[in-house]
JSON list of C-alpha atoms in Angstrom, two decimals:
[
{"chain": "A", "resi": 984, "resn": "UNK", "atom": "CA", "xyz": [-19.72, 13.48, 10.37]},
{"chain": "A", "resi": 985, "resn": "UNK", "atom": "CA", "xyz": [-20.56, 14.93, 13.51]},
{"chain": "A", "resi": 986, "resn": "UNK", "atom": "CA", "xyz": [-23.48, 13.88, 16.03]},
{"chain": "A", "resi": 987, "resn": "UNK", "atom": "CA", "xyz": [-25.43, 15.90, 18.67]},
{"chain": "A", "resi": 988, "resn": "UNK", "atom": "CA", "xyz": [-21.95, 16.25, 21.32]},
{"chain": "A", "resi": 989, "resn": "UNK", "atom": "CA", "xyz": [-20.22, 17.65, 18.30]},
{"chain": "A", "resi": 990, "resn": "UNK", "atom": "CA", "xyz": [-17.89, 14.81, 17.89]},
{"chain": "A", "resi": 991, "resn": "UNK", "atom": "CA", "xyz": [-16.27, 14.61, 15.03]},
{"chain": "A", "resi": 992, "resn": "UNK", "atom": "CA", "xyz": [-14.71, 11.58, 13.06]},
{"chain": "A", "resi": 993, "resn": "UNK", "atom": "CA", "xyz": [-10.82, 12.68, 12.29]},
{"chain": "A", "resi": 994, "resn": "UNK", "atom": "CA", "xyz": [-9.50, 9.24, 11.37]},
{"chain": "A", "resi": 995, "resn": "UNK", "atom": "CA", "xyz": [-10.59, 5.90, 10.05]},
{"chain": "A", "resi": 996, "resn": "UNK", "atom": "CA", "xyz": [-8.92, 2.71, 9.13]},
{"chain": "A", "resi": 997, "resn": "UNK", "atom": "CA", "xyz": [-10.39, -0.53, 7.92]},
{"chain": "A", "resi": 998, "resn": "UNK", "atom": "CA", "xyz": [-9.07, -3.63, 8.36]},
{"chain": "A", "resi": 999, "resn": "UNK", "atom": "CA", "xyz": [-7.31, -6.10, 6.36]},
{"chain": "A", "resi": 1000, "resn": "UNK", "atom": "CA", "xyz": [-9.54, -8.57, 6.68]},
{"chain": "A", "resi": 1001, "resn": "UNK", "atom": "CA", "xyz": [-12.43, -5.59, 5.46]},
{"chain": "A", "resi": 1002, "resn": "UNK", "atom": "CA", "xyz": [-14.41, -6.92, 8.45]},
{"chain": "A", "resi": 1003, "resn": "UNK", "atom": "CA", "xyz": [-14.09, -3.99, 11.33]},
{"chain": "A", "resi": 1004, "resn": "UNK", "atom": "CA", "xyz": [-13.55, 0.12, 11.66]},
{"chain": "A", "resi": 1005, "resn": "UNK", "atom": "CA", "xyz": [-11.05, 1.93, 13.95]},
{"chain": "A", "resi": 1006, "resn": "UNK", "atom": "CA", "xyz": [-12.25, 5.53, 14.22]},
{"chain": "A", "resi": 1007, "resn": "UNK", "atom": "CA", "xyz": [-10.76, 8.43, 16.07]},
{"chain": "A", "resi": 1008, "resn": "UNK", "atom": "CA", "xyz": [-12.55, 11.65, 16.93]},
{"chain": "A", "resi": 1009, "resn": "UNK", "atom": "CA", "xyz": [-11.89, 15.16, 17.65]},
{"chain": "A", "resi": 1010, "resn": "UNK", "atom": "CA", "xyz": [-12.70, 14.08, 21.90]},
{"chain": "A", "resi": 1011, "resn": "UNK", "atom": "CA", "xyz": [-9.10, 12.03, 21.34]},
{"chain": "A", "resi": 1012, "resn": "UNK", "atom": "CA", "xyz": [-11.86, 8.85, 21.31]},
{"chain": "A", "resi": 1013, "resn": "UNK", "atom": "CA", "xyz": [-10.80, 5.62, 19.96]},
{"chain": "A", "resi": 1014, "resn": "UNK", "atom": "CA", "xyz": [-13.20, 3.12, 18.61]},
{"chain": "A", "resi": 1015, "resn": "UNK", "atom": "CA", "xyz": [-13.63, -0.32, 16.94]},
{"chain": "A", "resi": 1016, "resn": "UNK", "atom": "CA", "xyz": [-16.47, -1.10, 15.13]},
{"chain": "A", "resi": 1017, "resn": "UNK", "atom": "CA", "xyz": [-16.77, -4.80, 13.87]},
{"chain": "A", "resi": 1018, "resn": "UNK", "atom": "CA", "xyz": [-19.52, -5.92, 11.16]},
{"chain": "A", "resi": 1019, "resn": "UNK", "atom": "CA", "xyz": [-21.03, -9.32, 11.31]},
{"chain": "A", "resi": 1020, "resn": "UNK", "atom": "CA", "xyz": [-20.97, -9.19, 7.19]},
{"chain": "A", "resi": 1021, "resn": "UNK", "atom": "CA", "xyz": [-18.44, -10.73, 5.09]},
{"chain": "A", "resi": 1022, "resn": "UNK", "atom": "CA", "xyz": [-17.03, -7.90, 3.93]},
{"chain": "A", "resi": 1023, "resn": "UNK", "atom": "CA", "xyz": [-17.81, -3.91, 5.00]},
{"chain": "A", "resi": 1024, "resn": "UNK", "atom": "CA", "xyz": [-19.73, -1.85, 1.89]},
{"chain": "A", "resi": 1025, "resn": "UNK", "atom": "CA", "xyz": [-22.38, 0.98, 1.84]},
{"chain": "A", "resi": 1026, "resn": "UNK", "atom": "CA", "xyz": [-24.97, -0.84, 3.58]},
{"chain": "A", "resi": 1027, "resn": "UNK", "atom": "CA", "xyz": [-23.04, -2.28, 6.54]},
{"chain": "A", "resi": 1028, "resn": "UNK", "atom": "CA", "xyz": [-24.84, -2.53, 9.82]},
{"chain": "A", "resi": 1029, "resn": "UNK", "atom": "CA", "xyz": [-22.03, -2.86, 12.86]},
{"chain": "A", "resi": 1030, "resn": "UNK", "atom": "CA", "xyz": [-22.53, -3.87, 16.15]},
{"chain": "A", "resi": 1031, "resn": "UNK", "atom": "CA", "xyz": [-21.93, -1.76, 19.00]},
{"chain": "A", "resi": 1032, "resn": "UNK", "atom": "CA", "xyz": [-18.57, -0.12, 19.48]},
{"chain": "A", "resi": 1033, "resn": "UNK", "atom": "CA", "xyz": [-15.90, -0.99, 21.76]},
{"chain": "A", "resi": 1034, "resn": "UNK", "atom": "CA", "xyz": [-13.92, 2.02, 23.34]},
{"chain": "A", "resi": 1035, "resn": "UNK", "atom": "CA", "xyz": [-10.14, 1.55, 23.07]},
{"chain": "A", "resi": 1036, "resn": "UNK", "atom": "CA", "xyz": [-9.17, 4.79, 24.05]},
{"chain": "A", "resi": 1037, "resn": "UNK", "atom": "CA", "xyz": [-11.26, 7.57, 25.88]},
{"chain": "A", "resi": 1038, "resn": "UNK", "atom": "CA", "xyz": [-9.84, 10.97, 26.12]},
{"chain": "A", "resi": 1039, "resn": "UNK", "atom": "CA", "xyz": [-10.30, 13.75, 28.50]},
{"chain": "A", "resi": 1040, "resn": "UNK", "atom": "CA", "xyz": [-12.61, 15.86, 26.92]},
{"chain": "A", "resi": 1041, "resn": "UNK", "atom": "CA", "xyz": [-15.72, 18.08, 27.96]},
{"chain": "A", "resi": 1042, "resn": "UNK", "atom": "CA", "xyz": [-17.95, 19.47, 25.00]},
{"chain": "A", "resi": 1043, "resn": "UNK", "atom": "CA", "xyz": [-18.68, 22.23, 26.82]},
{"chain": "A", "resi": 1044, "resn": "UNK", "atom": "CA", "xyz": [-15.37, 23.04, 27.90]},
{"chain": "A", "resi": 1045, "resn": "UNK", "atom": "CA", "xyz": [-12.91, 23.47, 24.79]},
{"chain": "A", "resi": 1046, "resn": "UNK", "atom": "CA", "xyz": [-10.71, 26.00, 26.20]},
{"chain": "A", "resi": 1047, "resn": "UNK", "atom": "CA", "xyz": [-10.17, 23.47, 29.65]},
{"chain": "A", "resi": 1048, "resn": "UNK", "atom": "CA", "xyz": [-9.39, 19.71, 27.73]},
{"chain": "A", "resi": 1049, "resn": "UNK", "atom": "CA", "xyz": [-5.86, 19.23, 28.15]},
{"chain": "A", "resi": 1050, "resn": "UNK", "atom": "CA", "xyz": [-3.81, 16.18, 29.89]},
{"chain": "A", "resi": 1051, "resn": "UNK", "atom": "CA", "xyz": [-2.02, 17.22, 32.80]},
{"chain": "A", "resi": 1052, "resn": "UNK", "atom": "CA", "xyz": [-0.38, 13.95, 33.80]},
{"chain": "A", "resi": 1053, "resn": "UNK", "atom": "CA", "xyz": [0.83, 10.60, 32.34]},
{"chain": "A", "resi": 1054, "resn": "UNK", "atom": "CA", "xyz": [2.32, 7.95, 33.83]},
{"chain": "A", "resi": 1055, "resn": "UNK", "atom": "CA", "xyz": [3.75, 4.54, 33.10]},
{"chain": "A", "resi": 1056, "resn": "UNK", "atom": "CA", "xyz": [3.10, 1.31, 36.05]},
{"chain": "A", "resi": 1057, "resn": "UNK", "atom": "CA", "xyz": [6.57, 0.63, 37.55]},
{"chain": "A", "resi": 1058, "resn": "UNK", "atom": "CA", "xyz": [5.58, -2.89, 38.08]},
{"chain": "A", "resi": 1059, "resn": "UNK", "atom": "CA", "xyz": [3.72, -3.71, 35.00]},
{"chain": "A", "resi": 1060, "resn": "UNK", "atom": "CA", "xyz": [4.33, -1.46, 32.38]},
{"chain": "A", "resi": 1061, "resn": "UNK", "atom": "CA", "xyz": [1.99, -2.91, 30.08]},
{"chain": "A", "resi": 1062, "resn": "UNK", "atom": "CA", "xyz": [-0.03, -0.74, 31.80]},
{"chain": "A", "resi": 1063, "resn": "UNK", "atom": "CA", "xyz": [-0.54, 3.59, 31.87]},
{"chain": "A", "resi": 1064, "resn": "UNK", "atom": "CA", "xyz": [-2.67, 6.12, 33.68]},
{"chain": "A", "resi": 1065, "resn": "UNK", "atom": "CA", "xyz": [-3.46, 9.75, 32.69]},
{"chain": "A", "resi": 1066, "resn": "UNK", "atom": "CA", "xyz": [-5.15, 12.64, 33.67]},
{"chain": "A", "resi": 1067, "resn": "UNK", "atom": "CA", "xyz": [-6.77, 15.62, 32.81]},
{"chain": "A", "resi": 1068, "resn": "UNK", "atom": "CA", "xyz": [-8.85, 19.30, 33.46]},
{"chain": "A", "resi": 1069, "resn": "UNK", "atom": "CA", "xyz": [-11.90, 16.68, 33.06]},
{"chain": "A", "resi": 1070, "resn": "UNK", "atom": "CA", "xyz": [-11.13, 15.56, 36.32]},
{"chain": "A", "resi": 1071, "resn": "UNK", "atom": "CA", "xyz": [-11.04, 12.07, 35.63]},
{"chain": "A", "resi": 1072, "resn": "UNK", "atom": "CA", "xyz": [-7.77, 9.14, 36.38]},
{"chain": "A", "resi": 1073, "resn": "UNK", "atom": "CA", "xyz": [-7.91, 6.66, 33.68]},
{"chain": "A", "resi": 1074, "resn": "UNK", "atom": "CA", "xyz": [-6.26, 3.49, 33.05]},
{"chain": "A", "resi": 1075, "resn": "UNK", "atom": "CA", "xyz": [-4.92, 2.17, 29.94]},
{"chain": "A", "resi": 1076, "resn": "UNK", "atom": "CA", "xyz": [-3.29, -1.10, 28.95]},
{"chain": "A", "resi": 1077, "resn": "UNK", "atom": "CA", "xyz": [-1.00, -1.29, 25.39]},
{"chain": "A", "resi": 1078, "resn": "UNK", "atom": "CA", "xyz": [-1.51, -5.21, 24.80]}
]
C-alpha cells in the first residue's frame, strides 16, 4: 500500500484482543490504529491513528535520511532523544 508521500506499509501486527493495528512504514513511522468494532475484518473502519514512533525522514530526500545521534536521559532513562539529516530533535519515551 502506498499513499501520495510514497509511504509504504512494511509491517503489521494485530492484536490479541483483534481490536487494534500496529503498522510500520518505510519513513521508520510507527502507528496504532484502534477499531471501535468487536473484532477487526474486511470492513473495519478505525479511528484516527496515534503516532508511536516518528522517524527522520524527508520524501524528497532519500539519499539524506539517516540518524546521526541517539541518546539515552541520564536522569530518567525511561526517556531518549535522536536526531537526524531532517533536522529535527525528537523525544521518545519506552513506557
Amino acid at each position: 500500500m502506498k499513499n501520495a508521500l510514497g509511504m509504504e506499509i512494511k509491517s503489521i501486527c494485530i492484536s490479541q484482543d483483534n481490536k487494534s493495528l500496529i503498522v510500520g512504514n518505510n519513513m521508520g513511522e510507527i502507528f496504532e490504529l484502534v477499531s471501535k468494532e468487536a473484532r477487526i475484518n474486511a470492513s473495519t473502519k478505525f479511528l484516527p491513528g496515534k503516532i508511536i514512533v516518528q522517524g527522520h525522514f524527508g520524501p524528497n530526500r532519500k539519499s539524506n535520511n539517516e540518524i546521526w545521534g541517539l541518546a539515552v536521559n541520564p536522569q530518567d532513562s525511561d526517556f531518549y532523544y535522536t536526531c537526524g539529516d531532517d533536522g529535527t530533535l525528537r523525544t521518545y519515551s519506552i513506557s
